[in-house]
């Protein structure tokens, strides 16, 4: 009987997972499929491809990125990023800035509207930043899971992060 309950639970979990993915916009489903399929090849190690390079590699599956797009995603600036954030600059917003500037993405400014398959750039105050693709988000708990490249996973993997105030989400059109 316990085995039957476990099997039913497992089947329901899988079905609900598929149903949840089916309710996502087509482009978000395509982004998730692309990162799951190509993420390990793009970033087999963190040294080979950091978070920005993984994001660039996935976006290149959908359209050709310009040199400006890549520069925006990599956040190549001479100024202090945290000073730029305080000044309201678009530059520290990385993939959000790139996709909204080139018209390939739409801003998702309310965290409650973020979906799996959306892209994110974030910065912890006075500290480091990161980008990736949302796997899941729990706004109430203030956490998100991302597909990304990170030192703790040695490259491509899934990591959980607290959602800092300086977080920008964008959905591919």
Coordinates of N, CA, C and O in Angstrom, one line a residue:
X1 N 0.8 -1.2 0.0 CA 0.0 0.0 0.0 C 0.9 1.3 0.0 O 0.6 2.2 -0.7
X2 N 2.0 1.2 0.8 CA 2.8 2.4 0.8 C 3.5 2.6 -0.5 O 3.6 3.8 -1.0
X3 N 3.8 1.6 -1.2 CA 4.4 1.7 -2.5 C 3.4 2.3 -3.5 O 3.8 3.1 -4.3
X4 N 2.1 1.9 -3.4 CA 1.1 2.4 -4.3 C 0.9 3.9 -4.0 O 0.9 4.7 -4.9
X5 N 0.9 4.4 -2.7 CA 0.8 5.8 -2.4 C 2.0 6.6 -2.9 O 1.9 7.6 -3.5
X6 N 3.2 6.0 -2.8 CA 4.4 6.6 -3.3 C 4.3 6.8 -4.8 O 4.6 7.8 -5.4
X7 N 3.9 5.7 -5.5 CA 3.8 5.8 -7.0 C 2.8 6.8 -7.4 O 3.0 7.6 -8.4
X8 N 1.6 6.9 -6.7 CA 0.6 7.9 -7.0 C 1.2 9.3 -6.8 O 1.0 10.2 -7.6
X9 N 1.9 9.5 -5.7 CA 2.5 10.8 -5.4 C 3.5 11.2 -6.5 O 3.5 12.3 -7.0
X10 N 4.3 10.2 -6.9 CA 5.3 10.5 -7.9 C 4.6 10.9 -9.2 O 5.0 11.8 -9.9
X11 N 3.6 10.1 -9.6 CA 2.9 10.4 -10.9 C 2.2 11.8 -10.8 O 2.3 12.5 -11.8
X12 N 1.6 12.1 -9.7 CA 1.0 13.4 -9.6 C 2.0 14.5 -9.6 O 1.8 15.6 -10.3
X13 N 3.1 14.3 -9.0 CA 4.2 15.3 -9.0 C 4.7 15.6 -10.4 O 4.9 16.7 -10.8
X14 N 4.9 14.5 -11.2 CA 5.4 14.6 -12.5 C 4.3 15.3 -13.4 O 4.6 16.2 -14.2
X15 N 3.1 14.8 -13.3 CA 2.0 15.4 -14.1 C 1.8 16.9 -13.8 O 1.7 17.7 -14.7
X16 N 1.9 17.3 -12.5 CA 1.8 18.7 -12.1 C 2.9 19.5 -12.6 O 2.7 20.6 -13.1
X17 N 4.1 18.9 -12.6 CA 5.3 19.6 -13.2 C 5.1 19.9 -14.7 O 5.3 20.9 -15.2
X18 N 4.6 18.8 -15.4 CA 4.4 19.0 -16.8 C 3.3 20.1 -17.1 O 3.4 20.9 -17.9
X19 N 2.2 20.0 -16.3 CA 1.1 20.9 -16.4 C 1.6 22.3 -16.1 O 1.2 23.3 -16.8
X20 N 2.4 22.5 -15.1 CA 3.0 23.8 -14.8 C 3.8 24.3 -16.0 O 3.7 25.5 -16.3
X21 N 4.6 23.5 -16.6 CA 5.4 23.9 -17.7 C 4.6 24.2 -18.9 O 4.9 25.1 -19.7
X22 N 3.5 23.5 -19.1 CA 2.6 23.7 -20.2 C 1.9 25.1 -20.1 O 1.5 25.7 -21.1
X23 N 1.7 25.6 -18.9 CA 1.1 26.9 -18.7 C 2.0 28.1 -18.9 O 1.6 29.2 -19.0
X24 N 3.3 27.8 -19.1 CA 4.3 28.8 -19.4 C 4.2 29.3 -20.8 O 3.8 28.5 -21.7
X25 N 4.6 30.5 -21.1 CA 4.6 31.0 -22.5 C 5.6 30.1 -23.2 O 6.6 29.6 -22.7
X26 N 5.3 29.9 -24.5 CA 6.1 29.0 -25.4 C 7.6 29.4 -25.3 O 8.4 28.5 -25.2
X27 N 7.9 30.7 -25.4 CA 9.3 31.1 -25.4 C 10.0 30.7 -24.1 O 11.1 30.2 -24.1
X28 N 9.3 30.8 -22.9 CA 9.9 30.4 -21.7 C 10.2 28.9 -21.7 O 11.2 28.5 -21.2
X29 N 9.2 28.1 -22.2 CA 9.5 26.7 -22.3 C 10.7 26.4 -23.2 O 11.5 25.5 -22.8
X30 N 10.8 27.1 -24.2 CA 11.9 26.9 -25.1 C 13.3 27.3 -24.5 O 14.3 26.6 -24.7
X31 N 13.3 28.3 -23.7 CA 14.5 28.7 -22.9 C 14.9 27.7 -22.0 O 16.0 27.3 -21.9
X32 N 13.9 27.1 -21.2 CA 14.2 26.1 -20.2 C 14.8 24.8 -21.0 O 15.8 24.2 -20.5
X33 N 14.1 24.4 -22.1 CA 14.6 23.3 -22.8 C 16.1 23.5 -23.3 O 16.9 22.6 -23.3
X34 N 16.3 24.8 -23.8 CA 17.6 25.1 -24.3 C 18.7 25.0 -23.2 O 19.8 24.5 -23.4
X35 N 18.4 25.6 -22.1 CA 19.4 25.6 -21.0 C 19.6 24.2 -20.4 O 20.8 23.9 -20.1
X36 N 18.6 23.4 -20.4 CA 18.8 22.0 -19.9 C 19.6 21.2 -20.9 O 20.4 20.4 -20.5
X37 N 19.4 21.4 -22.2 CA 20.1 20.7 -23.2 C 21.5 21.2 -23.4 O 22.4 20.4 -23.5
X38 N 21.7 22.5 -23.6 CA 22.9 23.0 -24.0 C 23.8 23.6 -22.8 O 25.0 23.8 -23.0
X39 N 23.2 23.9 -21.7 CA 23.9 24.4 -20.5 C 25.2 23.7 -20.2 O 26.3 24.3 -20.0
X40 N 25.1 22.3 -20.1 CA 26.3 21.6 -19.7 C 27.4 21.7 -20.8 O 28.6 21.6 -20.5
X41 N 27.0 21.8 -22.1 CA 28.0 22.0 -23.1 C 28.6 23.4 -23.1 O 29.8 23.5 -23.4
X42 N 27.8 24.4 -22.9 CA 28.3 25.8 -22.9 C 29.2 26.0 -21.7 O 30.2 26.7 -21.9
X43 N 28.8 25.5 -20.6 CA 29.6 25.7 -19.4 C 30.0 24.4 -18.6 O 29.5 24.2 -17.5
X44 N 30.8 23.6 -19.2 CA 31.2 22.4 -18.6 C 32.0 22.6 -17.3 O 32.0 21.8 -16.4
X45 N 32.7 23.8 -17.2 CA 33.4 24.2 -16.0 C 33.1 25.7 -15.9 O 32.8 26.4 -16.8
X46 N 33.2 26.2 -14.6 CA 33.1 27.6 -14.4 C 34.1 28.4 -15.1 O 33.9 29.5 -15.6
X47 N 35.3 27.9 -15.2 CA 36.4 28.6 -15.8 C 36.2 28.7 -17.3 O 36.6 29.7 -17.9
X48 N 35.5 27.8 -17.9 CA 35.3 27.8 -19.4 C 34.2 28.8 -19.7 O 34.3 29.5 -20.7
X49 N 33.1 28.9 -18.8 CA 32.0 29.9 -19.1 C 31.4 30.3 -17.8 O 30.7 29.4 -17.2
X50 N 31.6 31.5 -17.4 CA 30.9 32.0 -16.2 C 29.5 32.3 -16.5 O 29.0 32.1 -17.6
X51 N 28.8 32.9 -15.6 CA 27.3 33.1 -15.7 C 26.9 33.8 -17.0 O 26.0 33.5 -17.7
X52 N 27.6 34.9 -17.2 CA 27.3 35.7 -18.4 C 27.5 35.0 -19.7 O 26.7 35.1 -20.6
X53 N 28.5 34.1 -19.8 CA 28.8 33.4 -21.0 C 27.7 32.3 -21.2 O 27.4 32.0 -22.3
X54 N 27.2 31.7 -20.1 CA 26.1 30.8 -20.3 C 24.9 31.5 -20.8 O 24.2 31.0 -21.7
X55 N 24.6 32.6 -20.3 CA 23.4 33.4 -20.7 C 23.6 33.8 -22.2 O 22.6 33.6 -23.0
X56 N 24.8 34.2 -22.6 CA 25.0 34.6 -24.0 C 24.9 33.3 -24.9 O 24.3 33.4 -25.9
X57 N 25.4 32.2 -24.4 CA 25.3 31.0 -25.2 C 23.8 30.5 -25.4 O 23.5 30.0 -26.5
X58 N 23.0 30.7 -24.4 CA 21.6 30.3 -24.5 C 20.9 31.3 -25.4 O 20.1 30.9 -26.3
X59 N 21.1 32.6 -25.3 CA 20.5 33.6 -26.1 C 20.8 33.4 -27.6 O 20.0 33.6 -28.5
X60 N 22.1 33.0 -27.8 CA 22.5 32.8 -29.2 C 21.8 31.6 -29.9 O 21.8 31.5 -31.1
X61 N 21.1 30.8 -29.1 CA 20.2 29.8 -29.7 C 18.9 30.4 -30.3 O 18.2 29.7 -31.0
X62 N 18.6 31.6 -29.9 CA 17.4 32.2 -30.3 C 17.6 33.4 -31.3 O 16.7 33.6 -32.2
X63 N 18.7 34.1 -31.3 CA 19.0 35.1 -32.2 C 20.4 35.5 -32.1 O 21.1 35.1 -31.1
X64 N 20.9 36.2 -33.1 CA 22.3 36.7 -33.1 C 22.5 37.9 -32.2 O 21.8 38.9 -32.4
X65 N 23.4 37.8 -31.2 CA 23.6 38.9 -30.3 C 24.7 39.8 -31.0 O 25.7 39.3 -31.5
X66 N 24.5 41.1 -30.8 CA 25.4 42.1 -31.3 C 26.6 42.2 -30.3 O 26.4 41.8 -29.2
X67 N 27.6 42.9 -30.7 CA 28.7 43.2 -29.8 C 28.2 44.0 -28.6 O 28.6 43.8 -27.5
X68 N 27.3 44.9 -28.9 CA 26.7 45.8 -27.8 C 25.9 44.9 -26.8 O 26.0 45.1 -25.6
X69 N 25.1 44.0 -27.4 CA 24.3 43.1 -26.5 C 25.3 42.3 -25.6 O 25.0 42.3 -24.4
X70 N 26.3 41.8 -26.1 CA 27.3 41.0 -25.3 C 27.9 41.8 -24.3 O 28.1 41.4 -23.1
X71 N 28.3 43.0 -24.6 CA 28.9 44.0 -23.7 C 28.0 44.3 -22.6 O 28.4 44.4 -21.4
X72 N 26.7 44.5 -22.9 CA 25.7 44.8 -21.9 C 25.5 43.6 -20.9 O 25.4 43.8 -19.7
X73 N 25.5 42.4 -21.5 CA 25.3 41.2 -20.6 C 26.5 41.0 -19.7 O 26.3 40.7 -18.5
X74 N 27.7 41.2 -20.3 CA 28.9 41.1 -19.5 C 29.2 42.2 -18.5 O 30.0 42.1 -17.6
X75 N 28.4 43.3 -18.6 CA 28.5 44.5 -17.8 C 30.0 45.0 -17.8 O 30.6 45.0 -16.7
X76 N 30.5 45.2 -18.9 CA 31.8 45.8 -19.1 C 31.8 47.3 -18.9 O 31.4 48.0 -19.8
X77 N 32.2 47.7 -17.7 CA 32.2 49.1 -17.3 C 33.4 49.4 -16.5 O 34.0 48.5 -15.9
X78 N 33.9 50.6 -16.6 CA 35.0 51.0 -15.8 C 34.6 51.6 -14.5 O 35.4 51.6 -13.5
X79 N 33.4 52.1 -14.4 CA 32.9 52.7 -13.1 C 32.5 51.6 -12.1 O 32.4 50.4 -12.4
X80 N 32.4 52.0 -10.9 CA 32.0 51.1 -9.8 C 30.5 50.7 -10.0 O 29.7 51.6 -10.1
X81 N 30.2 49.4 -10.1 CA 28.9 48.9 -10.4 C 27.9 49.4 -9.3 O 26.8 49.8 -9.7
X82 N 28.3 49.4 -8.1 CA 27.4 49.8 -7.0 C 27.1 51.3 -7.0 O 25.9 51.7 -6.7
X83 N 28.0 52.0 -7.4 CA 27.8 53.5 -7.6 C 26.8 53.7 -8.8 O 25.9 54.5 -8.7
X84 N 27.0 52.9 -9.9 CA 26.1 53.0 -11.0 C 24.7 52.6 -10.6 O 23.7 53.2 -11.0
X85 N 24.5 51.6 -9.8 CA 23.2 51.2 -9.3 C 22.6 52.3 -8.5 O 21.4 52.6 -8.7
X86 N 23.3 52.9 -7.6 CA 22.8 54.0 -6.8 C 22.3 55.2 -7.7 O 21.4 55.8 -7.3
X87 N 23.0 55.4 -8.8 CA 22.7 56.5 -9.7 C 21.6 56.1 -10.6 O 21.2 57.0 -11.4
X88 N 21.1 54.9 -10.6 CA 20.0 54.5 -11.5 C 20.4 54.2 -12.9 O 19.6 54.1 -13.8
X89 N 21.7 53.9 -13.1 CA 22.2 53.5 -14.4 C 21.6 52.2 -14.9 O 21.4 51.3 -14.1
X90 N 21.4 52.0 -16.2 CA 21.0 50.8 -16.8 C 22.1 49.8 -16.9 O 21.8 48.6 -17.0
X91 N 23.3 50.2 -16.9 CA 24.5 49.3 -17.1 C 24.6 48.1 -16.2 O 24.9 47.0 -16.7
X92 N 24.4 48.3 -14.9 CA 24.5 47.1 -14.0 C 23.4 46.1 -14.2 O 23.4 45.0 -13.6
X93 N 22.4 46.4 -15.0 CA 21.2 45.5 -15.2 C 21.5 44.3 -16.2 O 20.6 43.5 -16.4
X94 N 22.7 44.3 -16.8 CA 23.1 43.2 -17.6 C 22.2 42.7 -18.6 O 21.8 43.4 -19.6
X95 N 21.7 41.4 -18.5 CA 20.9 40.8 -19.5 C 19.5 41.5 -19.6 O 19.0 41.7 -20.7
X96 N 19.1 42.1 -18.5 CA 17.8 42.9 -18.5 C 18.0 44.1 -19.4 O 17.2 44.4 -20.3
X97 N 19.1 44.8 -19.3 CA 19.4 46.0 -20.1 C 19.6 45.6 -21.5 O 19.0 46.2 -22.4
X98 N 20.3 44.5 -21.8 CA 20.6 44.1 -23.2 C 19.3 43.7 -23.9 O 19.0 44.2 -25.0
X99 N 18.4 43.0 -23.3 CA 17.2 42.5 -23.9 C 16.1 43.6 -24.0 O 15.3 43.5 -25.0
X100 N 16.1 44.5 -23.1 CA 15.1 45.6 -23.2 C 15.6 46.6 -24.2 O 14.8 47.2 -24.9
X101 N 16.9 46.8 -24.3 CA 17.4 47.8 -25.2 C 17.3 47.4 -26.7 O 17.1 48.2 -27.6
X102 N 17.5 46.0 -26.9 CA 17.4 45.6 -28.3 C 16.0 45.1 -28.7 O 15.8 44.7 -29.8
X103 N 15.1 45.2 -27.8 CA 13.7 44.9 -28.1 C 13.4 43.4 -28.2 O 12.3 43.0 -28.5
X104 N 14.3 42.6 -27.8 CA 14.1 41.1 -27.8 C 13.5 40.6 -26.5 O 13.2 39.4 -26.4
X105 N 13.4 41.5 -25.5 CA 12.9 41.1 -24.2 C 11.9 42.1 -23.6 O 12.0 43.3 -24.1
X106 N 11.1 41.7 -22.7 CA 10.2 42.6 -22.0 C 10.5 42.5 -20.5 O 10.7 41.4 -20.0
X107 N 10.5 43.7 -19.9 CA 10.8 43.8 -18.5 C 9.7 43.1 -17.7 O 8.5 43.2 -18.0
X108 N 10.1 42.4 -16.6 CA 9.2 41.8 -15.7 C 9.5 42.5 -14.4 O 10.4 42.0 -13.6
X109 N 8.8 43.6 -14.1 CA 9.2 44.4 -13.0 C 8.6 44.0 -11.7 O 9.0 44.4 -10.6
X110 N 7.5 43.2 -11.7 CA 6.9 42.7 -10.5 C 7.4 41.3 -10.2 O 7.2 40.4 -11.1
X111 N 8.0 41.0 -9.1 CA 8.5 39.7 -8.8 C 7.4 38.6 -8.9 O 7.6 37.5 -9.2
X112 N 6.2 39.1 -8.5 CA 5.0 38.1 -8.6 C 4.7 37.6 -10.0 O 4.1 36.6 -10.2
X113 N 5.2 38.4 -11.0 CA 5.0 38.0 -12.4 C 6.1 37.2 -13.0 O 6.0 36.8 -14.2
X114 N 7.2 37.0 -12.3 CA 8.4 36.2 -12.8 C 8.0 34.8 -13.0 O 7.3 34.2 -12.1
X115 N 8.4 34.2 -14.1 CA 8.1 32.8 -14.4 C 9.4 32.0 -14.7 O 10.4 32.6 -15.1
X116 N 9.3 30.7 -14.5 CA 10.5 29.9 -15.0 C 10.8 30.2 -16.5 O 9.8 30.4 -17.3
X117 N 12.1 30.3 -16.8 CA 12.5 30.6 -18.1 C 12.7 32.1 -18.3 O 13.2 32.5 -19.4
X118 N 12.4 33.0 -17.3 CA 12.8 34.4 -17.4 C 14.3 34.5 -17.0 O 14.9 33.6 -16.3
X119 N 14.9 35.5 -17.5 CA 16.3 35.8 -17.2 C 16.4 36.8 -16.1 O 15.5 37.6 -15.9
X120 N 17.5 36.8 -15.3 CA 17.7 37.7 -14.2 C 19.2 38.1 -14.1 O 20.1 37.3 -14.4
X121 N 19.3 39.4 -13.7 CA 20.6 39.9 -13.3 C 20.4 40.5 -11.9 O 19.4 41.2 -11.6
X122 N 21.3 40.1 -10.9 CA 21.1 40.7 -9.6 C 22.5 41.0 -9.0 O 23.5 40.5 -9.4
X123 N 22.4 41.9 -8.0 CA 23.6 42.3 -7.2 C 23.3 42.3 -5.8 O 22.2 42.9 -5.4
X124 N 24.1 41.8 -4.9 CA 24.0 41.9 -3.5 C 24.7 43.3 -3.1 O 25.7 43.6 -3.7
X125 N 24.0 44.1 -2.2 CA 24.5 45.4 -1.9 C 26.0 45.4 -1.5 O 26.4 44.6 -0.6
X126 N 26.8 46.2 -2.2 CA 28.2 46.3 -1.9 C 29.0 45.0 -2.1 O 30.2 44.9 -1.7
X127 N 28.5 44.1 -2.9 CA 29.1 42.8 -3.0 C 29.0 42.3 -4.5 O 29.0 43.1 -5.4
X128 N 28.9 41.0 -4.7 CA 29.0 40.4 -6.0 C 27.6 40.4 -6.7 O 26.6 40.5 -6.1
X129 N 27.7 40.1 -8.0 CA 26.5 40.0 -8.8 C 26.5 38.7 -9.6 O 27.5 38.0 -9.6
X130 N 25.3 38.4 -10.1 CA 25.2 37.1 -10.8 C 24.0 37.2 -11.8 O 23.1 38.1 -11.7
X131 N 24.0 36.3 -12.8 CA 22.9 36.3 -13.7 C 22.6 34.8 -14.0 O 23.4 33.9 -13.8
X132 N 21.4 34.6 -14.6 CA 21.0 33.2 -14.9 C 19.6 33.2 -15.5 O 19.0 34.2 -15.8
X133 N 19.0 32.0 -15.5 CA 17.7 31.7 -16.0 C 16.9 31.2 -14.8 O 17.3 30.2 -14.2
X134 N 15.7 31.7 -14.6 CA 14.9 31.3 -13.4 C 14.4 29.9 -13.7 O 13.8 29.6 -14.7
X135 N 14.6 29.0 -12.7 CA 14.0 27.7 -12.7 C 12.7 27.7 -11.8 O 11.7 27.2 -12.2
X136 N 12.8 28.4 -10.7 CA 11.7 28.6 -9.8 C 11.9 29.9 -9.0 O 13.0 30.3 -8.8
X137 N 10.8 30.4 -8.5 CA 10.9 31.6 -7.6 C 9.9 31.5 -6.5 O 8.7 31.0 -6.8
X138 N 10.3 31.8 -5.3 CA 9.3 31.9 -4.2 C 9.4 33.3 -3.6 O 10.3 33.6 -2.8
X139 N 8.5 34.1 -4.1 CA 8.6 35.5 -3.7 C 8.4 35.7 -2.2 O 9.1 36.5 -1.5
X140 N 7.5 34.9 -1.6 CA 7.2 35.0 -0.2 C 8.4 34.7 0.7 O 8.7 35.4 1.7
X141 N 9.2 33.7 0.2 CA 10.4 33.3 1.0 C 11.6 34.1 0.6 O 12.6 34.1 1.2
X142 N 11.5 34.9 -0.5 CA 12.6 35.7 -1.0 C 13.7 34.9 -1.6 O 14.9 35.3 -1.5
X143 N 13.4 33.8 -2.3 CA 14.4 33.0 -2.9 C 14.0 32.6 -4.3 O 12.9 32.6 -4.7
X144 N 15.1 32.2 -5.0 CA 14.9 31.7 -6.4 C 15.9 30.7 -6.7 O 17.0 30.7 -6.2
X145 N 15.6 29.8 -7.6 CA 16.5 28.8 -8.1 C 16.8 29.2 -9.6 O 15.9 29.6 -10.3
X146 N 18.1 29.1 -9.9 CA 18.5 29.5 -11.2 C 19.3 28.4 -11.9 O 20.1 27.7 -11.3
X147 N 19.1 28.3 -13.2 CA 20.0 27.6 -14.1 C 21.1 28.6 -14.4 O 20.9 29.7 -14.8
X148 N 22.4 28.2 -14.1 CA 23.5 29.2 -14.3 C 24.8 28.5 -14.3 O 24.9 27.2 -14.2
X149 N 25.9 29.2 -14.3 CA 27.2 28.7 -14.1 C 27.7 29.4 -12.9 O 27.7 30.7 -12.8
X150 N 28.2 28.6 -11.9 CA 28.6 29.2 -10.6 C 29.7 28.4 -10.1 O 29.8 27.2 -10.3
X151 N 30.6 29.0 -9.3 CA 31.7 28.3 -8.7 C 31.3 27.0 -7.9 O 32.0 26.0 -8.0
X152 N 30.2 27.1 -7.1 CA 29.9 26.0 -6.3 C 29.4 24.8 -7.0 O 29.5 23.6 -6.5
X153 N 29.0 24.9 -8.3 CA 28.6 23.8 -9.1 C 29.7 23.5 -10.1 O 29.5 22.6 -11.0
X154 N 30.7 24.3 -10.1 CA 31.9 24.0 -11.0 C 31.5 24.2 -12.5 O 32.1 23.7 -13.4
X155 N 30.5 25.1 -12.7 CA 30.0 25.3 -14.1 C 28.5 25.3 -14.1 O 27.9 25.6 -13.1
X156 N 27.9 24.8 -15.2 CA 26.5 24.7 -15.3 C 25.9 23.9 -14.1 O 26.4 22.9 -13.7
X157 N 24.8 24.4 -13.6 CA 24.0 23.7 -12.6 C 22.8 24.6 -12.1 O 22.5 25.6 -12.8
X158 N 22.2 24.1 -11.1 CA 21.1 24.8 -10.5 C 21.5 25.3 -9.1 O 22.0 24.4 -8.3
X159 N 21.3 26.5 -8.8 CA 21.7 27.1 -7.5 C 20.5 27.9 -7.0 O 19.7 28.4 -7.7
X160 N 20.5 27.9 -5.7 CA 19.4 28.7 -5.0 C 20.1 30.0 -4.4 O 21.2 30.0 -3.9
X161 N 19.3 31.1 -4.6 CA 19.8 32.4 -4.1 C 18.7 33.2 -3.4 O 17.5 33.0 -3.8
X162 N 19.1 34.0 -2.5 CA 18.1 35.0 -1.9 C 18.0 36.0 -3.0 O 18.9 36.3 -3.8
X163 N 16.8 36.6 -3.1 CA 16.5 37.6 -4.1 C 16.8 39.0 -3.5 O 16.1 39.5 -2.6
X164 N 17.9 39.6 -3.9 CA 18.3 40.9 -3.3 C 17.4 42.0 -3.9 O 16.7 41.8 -4.9
X165 N 17.5 43.2 -3.3 CA 16.7 44.3 -3.8 C 17.1 44.7 -5.2 O 16.3 45.1 -6.0
X166 N 18.4 44.5 -5.5 CA 18.9 44.9 -6.8 C 18.8 43.7 -7.8 O 19.8 43.0 -8.0
X167 N 17.6 43.4 -8.2 CA 17.3 42.2 -9.1 C 16.4 42.7 -10.2 O 15.5 43.4 -10.0
X168 N 16.8 42.3 -11.4 CA 16.1 42.7 -12.6 C 15.8 41.5 -13.5 O 16.7 40.7 -13.9
X169 N 14.5 41.3 -13.7 CA 14.0 40.1 -14.5 C 13.5 40.6 -15.9 O 12.9 41.6 -16.0
X170 N 13.7 39.7 -16.9 CA 13.3 40.0 -18.2 C 12.9 38.7 -18.9 O 13.5 37.7 -18.7
X171 N 11.9 38.8 -19.7 CA 11.3 37.7 -20.4 C 11.6 37.8 -21.9 O 11.4 38.9 -22.5
X172 N 12.1 36.8 -22.5 CA 12.4 36.8 -24.0 C 11.1 36.8 -24.7 O 10.2 36.1 -24.4
X173 N 11.1 37.6 -25.7 CA 9.8 37.8 -26.6 C 9.8 36.6 -27.5 O 10.7 36.0 -28.0

